[in-house]
Tab-separated table of C-alpha atoms in Angstrom:
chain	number	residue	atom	x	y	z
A	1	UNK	CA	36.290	88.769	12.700
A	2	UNK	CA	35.661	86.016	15.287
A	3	UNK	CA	37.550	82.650	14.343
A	4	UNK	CA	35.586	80.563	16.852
A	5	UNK	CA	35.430	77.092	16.312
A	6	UNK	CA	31.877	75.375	16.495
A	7	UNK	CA	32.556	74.249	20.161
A	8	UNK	CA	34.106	77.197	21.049
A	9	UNK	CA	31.224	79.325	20.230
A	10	UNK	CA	28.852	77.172	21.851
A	11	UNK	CA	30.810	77.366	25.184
A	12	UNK	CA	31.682	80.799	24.977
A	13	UNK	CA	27.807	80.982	24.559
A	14	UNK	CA	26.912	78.895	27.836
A	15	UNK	CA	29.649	80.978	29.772
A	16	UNK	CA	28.182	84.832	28.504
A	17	UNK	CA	24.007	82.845	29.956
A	18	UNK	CA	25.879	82.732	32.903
A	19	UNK	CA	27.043	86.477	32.735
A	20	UNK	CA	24.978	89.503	34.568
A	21	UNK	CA	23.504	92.238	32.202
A	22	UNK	CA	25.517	94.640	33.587
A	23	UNK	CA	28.752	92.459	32.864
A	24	UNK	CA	27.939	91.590	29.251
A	25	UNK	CA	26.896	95.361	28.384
A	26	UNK	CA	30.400	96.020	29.643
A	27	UNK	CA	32.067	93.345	27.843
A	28	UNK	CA	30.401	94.174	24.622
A	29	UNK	CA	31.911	97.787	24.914
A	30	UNK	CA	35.374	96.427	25.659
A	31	UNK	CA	35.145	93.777	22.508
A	32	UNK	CA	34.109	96.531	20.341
A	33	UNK	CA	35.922	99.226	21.748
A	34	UNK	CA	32.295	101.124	21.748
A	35	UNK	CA	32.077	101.546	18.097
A	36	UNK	CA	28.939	99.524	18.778
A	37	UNK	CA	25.905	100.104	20.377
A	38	UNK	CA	23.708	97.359	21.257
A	39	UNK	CA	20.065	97.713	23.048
A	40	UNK	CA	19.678	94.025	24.968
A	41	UNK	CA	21.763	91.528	26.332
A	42	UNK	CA	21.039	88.836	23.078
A	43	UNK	CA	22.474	91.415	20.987
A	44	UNK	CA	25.379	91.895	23.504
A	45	UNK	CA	26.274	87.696	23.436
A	46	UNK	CA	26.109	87.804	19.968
A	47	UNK	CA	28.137	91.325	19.512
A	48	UNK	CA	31.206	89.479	21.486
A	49	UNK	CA	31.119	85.920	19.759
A	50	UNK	CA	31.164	87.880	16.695
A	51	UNK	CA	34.439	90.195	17.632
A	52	UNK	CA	36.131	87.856	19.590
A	53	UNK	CA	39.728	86.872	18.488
A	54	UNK	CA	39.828	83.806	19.908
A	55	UNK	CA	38.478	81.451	22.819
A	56	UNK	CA	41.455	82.318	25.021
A	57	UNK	CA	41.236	86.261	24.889
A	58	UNK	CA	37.255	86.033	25.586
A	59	UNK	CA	37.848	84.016	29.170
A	60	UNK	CA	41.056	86.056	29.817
A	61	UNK	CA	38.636	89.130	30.104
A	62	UNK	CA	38.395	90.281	33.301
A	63	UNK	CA	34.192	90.584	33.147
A	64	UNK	CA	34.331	86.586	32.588
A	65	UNK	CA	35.107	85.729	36.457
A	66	UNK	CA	36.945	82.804	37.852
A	67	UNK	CA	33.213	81.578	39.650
A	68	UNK	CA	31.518	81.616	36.510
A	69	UNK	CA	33.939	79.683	34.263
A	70	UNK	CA	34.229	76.993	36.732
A	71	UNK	CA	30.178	77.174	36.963
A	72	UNK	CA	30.506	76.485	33.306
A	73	UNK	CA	32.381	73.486	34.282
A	74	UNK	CA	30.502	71.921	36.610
A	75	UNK	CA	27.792	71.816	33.955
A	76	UNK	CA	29.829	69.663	31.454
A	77	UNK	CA	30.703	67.185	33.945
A	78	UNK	CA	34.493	68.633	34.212
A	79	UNK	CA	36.133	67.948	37.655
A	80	UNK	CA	38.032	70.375	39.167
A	81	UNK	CA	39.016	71.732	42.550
A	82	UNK	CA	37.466	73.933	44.394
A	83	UNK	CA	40.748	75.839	45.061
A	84	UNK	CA	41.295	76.039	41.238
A	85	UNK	CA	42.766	79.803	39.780
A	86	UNK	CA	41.119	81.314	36.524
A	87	UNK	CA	44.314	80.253	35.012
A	88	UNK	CA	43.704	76.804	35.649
A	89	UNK	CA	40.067	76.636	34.832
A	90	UNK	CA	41.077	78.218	31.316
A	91	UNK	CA	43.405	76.031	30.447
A	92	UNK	CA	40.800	73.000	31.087
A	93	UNK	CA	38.426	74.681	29.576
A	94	UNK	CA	40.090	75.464	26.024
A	95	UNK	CA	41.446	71.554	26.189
A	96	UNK	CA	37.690	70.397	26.761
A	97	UNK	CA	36.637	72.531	23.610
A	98	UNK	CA	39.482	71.454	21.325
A	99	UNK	CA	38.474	67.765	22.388
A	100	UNK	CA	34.736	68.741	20.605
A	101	UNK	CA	33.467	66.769	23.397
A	102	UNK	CA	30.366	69.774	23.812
A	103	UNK	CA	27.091	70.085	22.590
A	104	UNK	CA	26.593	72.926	20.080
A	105	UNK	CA	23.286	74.693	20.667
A	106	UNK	CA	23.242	77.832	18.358
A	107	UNK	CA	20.353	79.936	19.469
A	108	UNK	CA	17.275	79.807	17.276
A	109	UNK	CA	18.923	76.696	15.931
A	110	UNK	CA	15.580	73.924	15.103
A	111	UNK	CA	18.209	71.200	15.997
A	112	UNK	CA	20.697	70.429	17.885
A	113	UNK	CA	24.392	69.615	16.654
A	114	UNK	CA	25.824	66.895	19.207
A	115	UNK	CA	29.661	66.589	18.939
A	116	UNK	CA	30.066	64.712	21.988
A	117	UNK	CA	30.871	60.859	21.783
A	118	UNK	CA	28.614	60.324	25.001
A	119	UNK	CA	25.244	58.538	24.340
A	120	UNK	CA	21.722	60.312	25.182
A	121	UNK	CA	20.313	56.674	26.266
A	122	UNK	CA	21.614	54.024	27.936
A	123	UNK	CA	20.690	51.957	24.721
A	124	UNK	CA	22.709	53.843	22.893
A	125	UNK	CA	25.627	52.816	24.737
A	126	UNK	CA	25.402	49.631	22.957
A	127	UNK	CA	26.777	51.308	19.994
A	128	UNK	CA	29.908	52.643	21.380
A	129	UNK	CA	31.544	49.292	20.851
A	130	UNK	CA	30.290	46.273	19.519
A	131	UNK	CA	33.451	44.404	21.311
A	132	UNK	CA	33.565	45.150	24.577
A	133	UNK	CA	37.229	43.489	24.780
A	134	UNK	CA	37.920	46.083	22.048
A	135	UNK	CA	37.886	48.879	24.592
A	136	UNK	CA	36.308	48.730	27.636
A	137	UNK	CA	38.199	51.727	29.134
A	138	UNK	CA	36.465	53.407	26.570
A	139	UNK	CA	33.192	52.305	27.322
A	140	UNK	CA	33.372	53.219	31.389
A	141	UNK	CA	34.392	56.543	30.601
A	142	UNK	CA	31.552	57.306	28.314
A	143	UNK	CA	29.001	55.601	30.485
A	144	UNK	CA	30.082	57.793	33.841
A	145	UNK	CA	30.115	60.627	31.371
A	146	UNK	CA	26.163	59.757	30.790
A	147	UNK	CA	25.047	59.108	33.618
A	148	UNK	CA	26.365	61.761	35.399
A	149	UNK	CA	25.493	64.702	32.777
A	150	UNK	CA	21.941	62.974	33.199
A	151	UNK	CA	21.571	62.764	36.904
A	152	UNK	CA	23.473	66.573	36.887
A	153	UNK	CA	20.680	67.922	35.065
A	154	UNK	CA	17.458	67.258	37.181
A	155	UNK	CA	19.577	69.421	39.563
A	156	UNK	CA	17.163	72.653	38.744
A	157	UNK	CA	19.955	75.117	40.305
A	158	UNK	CA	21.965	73.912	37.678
A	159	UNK	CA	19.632	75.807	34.996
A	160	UNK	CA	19.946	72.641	32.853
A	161	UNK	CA	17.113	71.315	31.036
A	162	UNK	CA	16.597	67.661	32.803
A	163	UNK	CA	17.010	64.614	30.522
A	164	UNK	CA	14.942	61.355	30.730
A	165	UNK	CA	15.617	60.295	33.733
A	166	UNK	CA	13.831	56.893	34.669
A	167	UNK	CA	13.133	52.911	35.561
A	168	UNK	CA	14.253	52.255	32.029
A	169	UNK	CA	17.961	52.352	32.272
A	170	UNK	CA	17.718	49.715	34.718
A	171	UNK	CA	17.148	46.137	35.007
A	172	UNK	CA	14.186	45.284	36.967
A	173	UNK	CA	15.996	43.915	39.985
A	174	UNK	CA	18.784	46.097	39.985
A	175	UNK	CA	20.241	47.005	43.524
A	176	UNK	CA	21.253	50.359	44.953
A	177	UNK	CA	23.556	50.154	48.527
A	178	UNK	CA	24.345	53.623	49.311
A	179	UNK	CA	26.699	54.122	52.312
A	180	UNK	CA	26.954	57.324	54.026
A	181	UNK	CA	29.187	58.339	55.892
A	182	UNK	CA	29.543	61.819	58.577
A	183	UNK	CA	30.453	60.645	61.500
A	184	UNK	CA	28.822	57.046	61.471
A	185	UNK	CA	27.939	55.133	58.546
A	186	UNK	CA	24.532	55.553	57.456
A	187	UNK	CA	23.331	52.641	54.767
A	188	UNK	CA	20.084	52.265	52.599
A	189	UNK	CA	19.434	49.624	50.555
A	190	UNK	CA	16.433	49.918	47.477
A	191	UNK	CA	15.751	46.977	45.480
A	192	UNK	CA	13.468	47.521	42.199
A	193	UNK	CA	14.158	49.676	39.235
A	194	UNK	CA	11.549	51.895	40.386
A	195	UNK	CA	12.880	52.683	44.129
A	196	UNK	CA	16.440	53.012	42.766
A	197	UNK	CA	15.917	55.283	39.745
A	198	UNK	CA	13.641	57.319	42.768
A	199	UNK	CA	16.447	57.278	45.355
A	200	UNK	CA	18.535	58.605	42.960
A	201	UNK	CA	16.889	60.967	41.253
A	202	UNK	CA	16.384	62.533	45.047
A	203	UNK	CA	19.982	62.984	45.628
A	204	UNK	CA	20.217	65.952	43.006
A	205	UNK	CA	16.557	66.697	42.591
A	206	UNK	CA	15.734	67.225	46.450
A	207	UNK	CA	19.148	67.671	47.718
A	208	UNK	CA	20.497	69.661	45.070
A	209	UNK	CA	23.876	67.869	44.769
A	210	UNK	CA	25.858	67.991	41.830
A	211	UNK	CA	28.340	64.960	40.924
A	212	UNK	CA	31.577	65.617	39.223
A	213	UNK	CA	33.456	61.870	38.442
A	214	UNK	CA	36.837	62.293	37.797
A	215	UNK	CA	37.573	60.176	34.824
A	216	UNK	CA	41.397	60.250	34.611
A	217	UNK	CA	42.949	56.782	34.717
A	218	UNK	CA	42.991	56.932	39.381
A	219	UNK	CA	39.715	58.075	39.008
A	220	UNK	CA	38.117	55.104	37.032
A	221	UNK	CA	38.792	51.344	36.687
A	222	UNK	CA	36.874	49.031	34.547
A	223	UNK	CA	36.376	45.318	34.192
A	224	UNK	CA	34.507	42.696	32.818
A	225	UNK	CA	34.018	38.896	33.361
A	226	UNK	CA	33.524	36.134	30.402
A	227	UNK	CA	29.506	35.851	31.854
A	228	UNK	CA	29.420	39.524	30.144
A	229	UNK	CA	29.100	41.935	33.469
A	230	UNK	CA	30.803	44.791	33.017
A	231	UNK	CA	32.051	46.888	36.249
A	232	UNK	CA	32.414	50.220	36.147
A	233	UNK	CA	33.985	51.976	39.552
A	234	UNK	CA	34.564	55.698	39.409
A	235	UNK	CA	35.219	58.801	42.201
A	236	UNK	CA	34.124	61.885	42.427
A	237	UNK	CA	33.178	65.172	44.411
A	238	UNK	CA	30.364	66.434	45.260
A	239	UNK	CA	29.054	70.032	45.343
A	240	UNK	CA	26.105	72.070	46.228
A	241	UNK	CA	26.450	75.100	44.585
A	242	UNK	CA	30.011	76.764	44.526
A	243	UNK	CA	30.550	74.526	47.775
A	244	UNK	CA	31.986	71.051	47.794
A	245	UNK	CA	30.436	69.081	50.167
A	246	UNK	CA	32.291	65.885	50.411
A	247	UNK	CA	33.350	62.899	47.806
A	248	UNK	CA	32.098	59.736	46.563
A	249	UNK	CA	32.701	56.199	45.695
A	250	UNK	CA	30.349	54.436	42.827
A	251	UNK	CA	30.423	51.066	40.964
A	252	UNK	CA	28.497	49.700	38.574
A	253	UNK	CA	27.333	46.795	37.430
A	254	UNK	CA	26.542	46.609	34.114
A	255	UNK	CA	24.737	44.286	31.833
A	256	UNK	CA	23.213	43.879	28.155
A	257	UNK	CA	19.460	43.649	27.294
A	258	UNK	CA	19.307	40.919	24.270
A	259	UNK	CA	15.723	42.147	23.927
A	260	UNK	CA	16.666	45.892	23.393
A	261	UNK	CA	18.776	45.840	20.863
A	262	UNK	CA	21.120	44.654	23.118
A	263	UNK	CA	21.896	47.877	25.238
A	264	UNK	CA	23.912	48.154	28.319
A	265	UNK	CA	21.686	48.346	31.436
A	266	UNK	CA	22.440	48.944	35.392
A	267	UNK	CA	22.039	45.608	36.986
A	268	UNK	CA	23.604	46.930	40.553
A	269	UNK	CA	24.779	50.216	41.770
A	270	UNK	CA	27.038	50.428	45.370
A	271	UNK	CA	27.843	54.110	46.461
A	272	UNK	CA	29.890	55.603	49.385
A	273	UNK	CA	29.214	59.391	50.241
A	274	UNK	CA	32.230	60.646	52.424
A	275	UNK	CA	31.869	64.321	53.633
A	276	UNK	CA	34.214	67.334	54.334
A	277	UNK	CA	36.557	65.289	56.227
A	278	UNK	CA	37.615	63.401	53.485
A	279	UNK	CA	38.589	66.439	51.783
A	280	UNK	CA	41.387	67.645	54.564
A	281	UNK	CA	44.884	67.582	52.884
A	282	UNK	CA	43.432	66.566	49.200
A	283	UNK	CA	44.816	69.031	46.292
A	284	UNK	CA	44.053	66.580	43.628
A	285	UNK	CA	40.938	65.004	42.175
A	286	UNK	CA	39.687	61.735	44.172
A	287	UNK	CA	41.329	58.916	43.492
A	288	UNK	CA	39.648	55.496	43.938
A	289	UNK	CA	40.066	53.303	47.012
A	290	UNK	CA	38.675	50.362	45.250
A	291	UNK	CA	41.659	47.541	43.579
A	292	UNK	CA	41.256	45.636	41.103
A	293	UNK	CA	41.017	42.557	42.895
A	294	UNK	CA	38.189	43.978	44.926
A	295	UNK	CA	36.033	45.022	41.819
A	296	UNK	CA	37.141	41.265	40.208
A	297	UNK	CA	35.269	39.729	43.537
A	298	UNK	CA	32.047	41.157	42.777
A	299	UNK	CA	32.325	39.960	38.691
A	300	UNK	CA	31.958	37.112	40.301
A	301	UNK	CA	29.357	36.789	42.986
């Protein structure tokens, strides 16, 4: 009998979509040590949620490769190296379950459970804390961890279904400076909410790129100033299938809307694109190259 928790058995679920036919047929068998027949693949997921131990024995299996768990990953937003073992990518992926911080989507399911403390909407970001001196930590980590899932997921290699992506999670005269850089620097500026929601929206629409911030404590620094501008400054890689193409640098500027319900909005974005030569001699996660006194410099211009 399956002990599963609810987020377990929705990510076991996302990691057996991501499974060939041939592999789940095969993994059913092993589950059930053939004493069960099943005729289609839907019958197969459901066949090894349903005699699976435990989260841990199901991506121990030898069926459920290394590639695909850290496919799985990628989706959530988790960042981890390319050079990663199956060991490794377990291990994150059973503390990322316990955490609950997953969407459960049951299949046939009319709605769906969210778990996860990250906002749909940038206006619902306003409800993550009505103080932002209360924690603003908190409130940088789950805005990367929203805009990233929602600018992942009008990557259509992903298989994701896109979010609303648009013009209104910006101000009006927000900013976008995106730097660059293989070989020489390459800048573009947009100003509008229109042209920068656009330009990025092309970056994993068009280009297929997938983002993956690394929110660990050298991968994310927040501030704020008493006018009510929030910074948020995060790193990354970046990836194009199973390949990772390079890193990046983003800040944001952020800023409440009084006259929607006073949600946070993006007043400025500045992002730095380094390619493959940033990655020689890394092992870790990015760290950021921003300080503090840096990011304090542009709460106040």
């Amino acid at each position: 009998m399956s002990l599963l928790s609810g987020p377990e058995r929705s990510g076991c679920l996302k990691i057996l979509n991501l499974m060939s036919e041939v592999d789940l047929l095969s993994l059913s068998d092993t589950v059930t040590n053939k004493l069960i027949v099943v005729e289609d693949v839907t019958e197969a997921k459901e066949t090894i949620l349903s005699f699976t131990k435990n989260a841990e024995e199901l991506l121990k299996r030898k069926k459920v490769h290394r590639d695909i768990i850290f496919k799985y990953l990628a989706k959530e937003g988790v960042v981890m190296p390319p050079s990663s073992e199956k060991h490794q990518l377990v291990k994150r992926t059973l503390e990322l379950w316990s955490s609950a911080e997953v969407v459960v989507e049951e299949p046939g399911a009319t709605d769906v459970i969210k778990q996860r403390l990250v906002p749909n909407t940038a206006m619902e970001i306003a409800d993550v804390k009505a103080d932002i001196g209360c924690d603003i930590l908190m409130l940088g980590q789950q805005f990367c961890s929203w805009f990233f899932q929602l600018l992942n997921s009008q990557n259509t290699s992903l298989g994701q279904q896109a979010q609303d992506w648009g013009p209104q999670h910006f101000w009006p005269d927000v900013k976008l400076r995106l730097v660059a850089r293989a070989g020489s620097d390459q800048l573009e500026e947009f100003l509008g909410a229109e042209l920068v929601s656009c330009r990025l929206l092309a970056l994993t629409k068009e280009e297929h790129l997938h983002f993956s911030p690394n929110l660990e404590p050298h991968g994310l620094k927040v501030l704020s100033s008493p006018h009510g501008l929030v910074l948020v400054a995060v790193a990354g890689t970046i990836h194009r299938d199973m390949t990772c193409l390079g890193v990046f640098d983003q800040i944001f500027g952020l800023i409440r809307s009084p006259l929607e319900n006073n949600s946070w909005k993006i007043k400025f974005v500045n992002m730095k694109i380094r390619g493959q030569d940033a990655l020689v001699g890394t092992q870790t996660a990015p760290a950021l190259t921003y300080n503090s006194s840096e990011l304090q410099m542009l709460c106040t211009l």
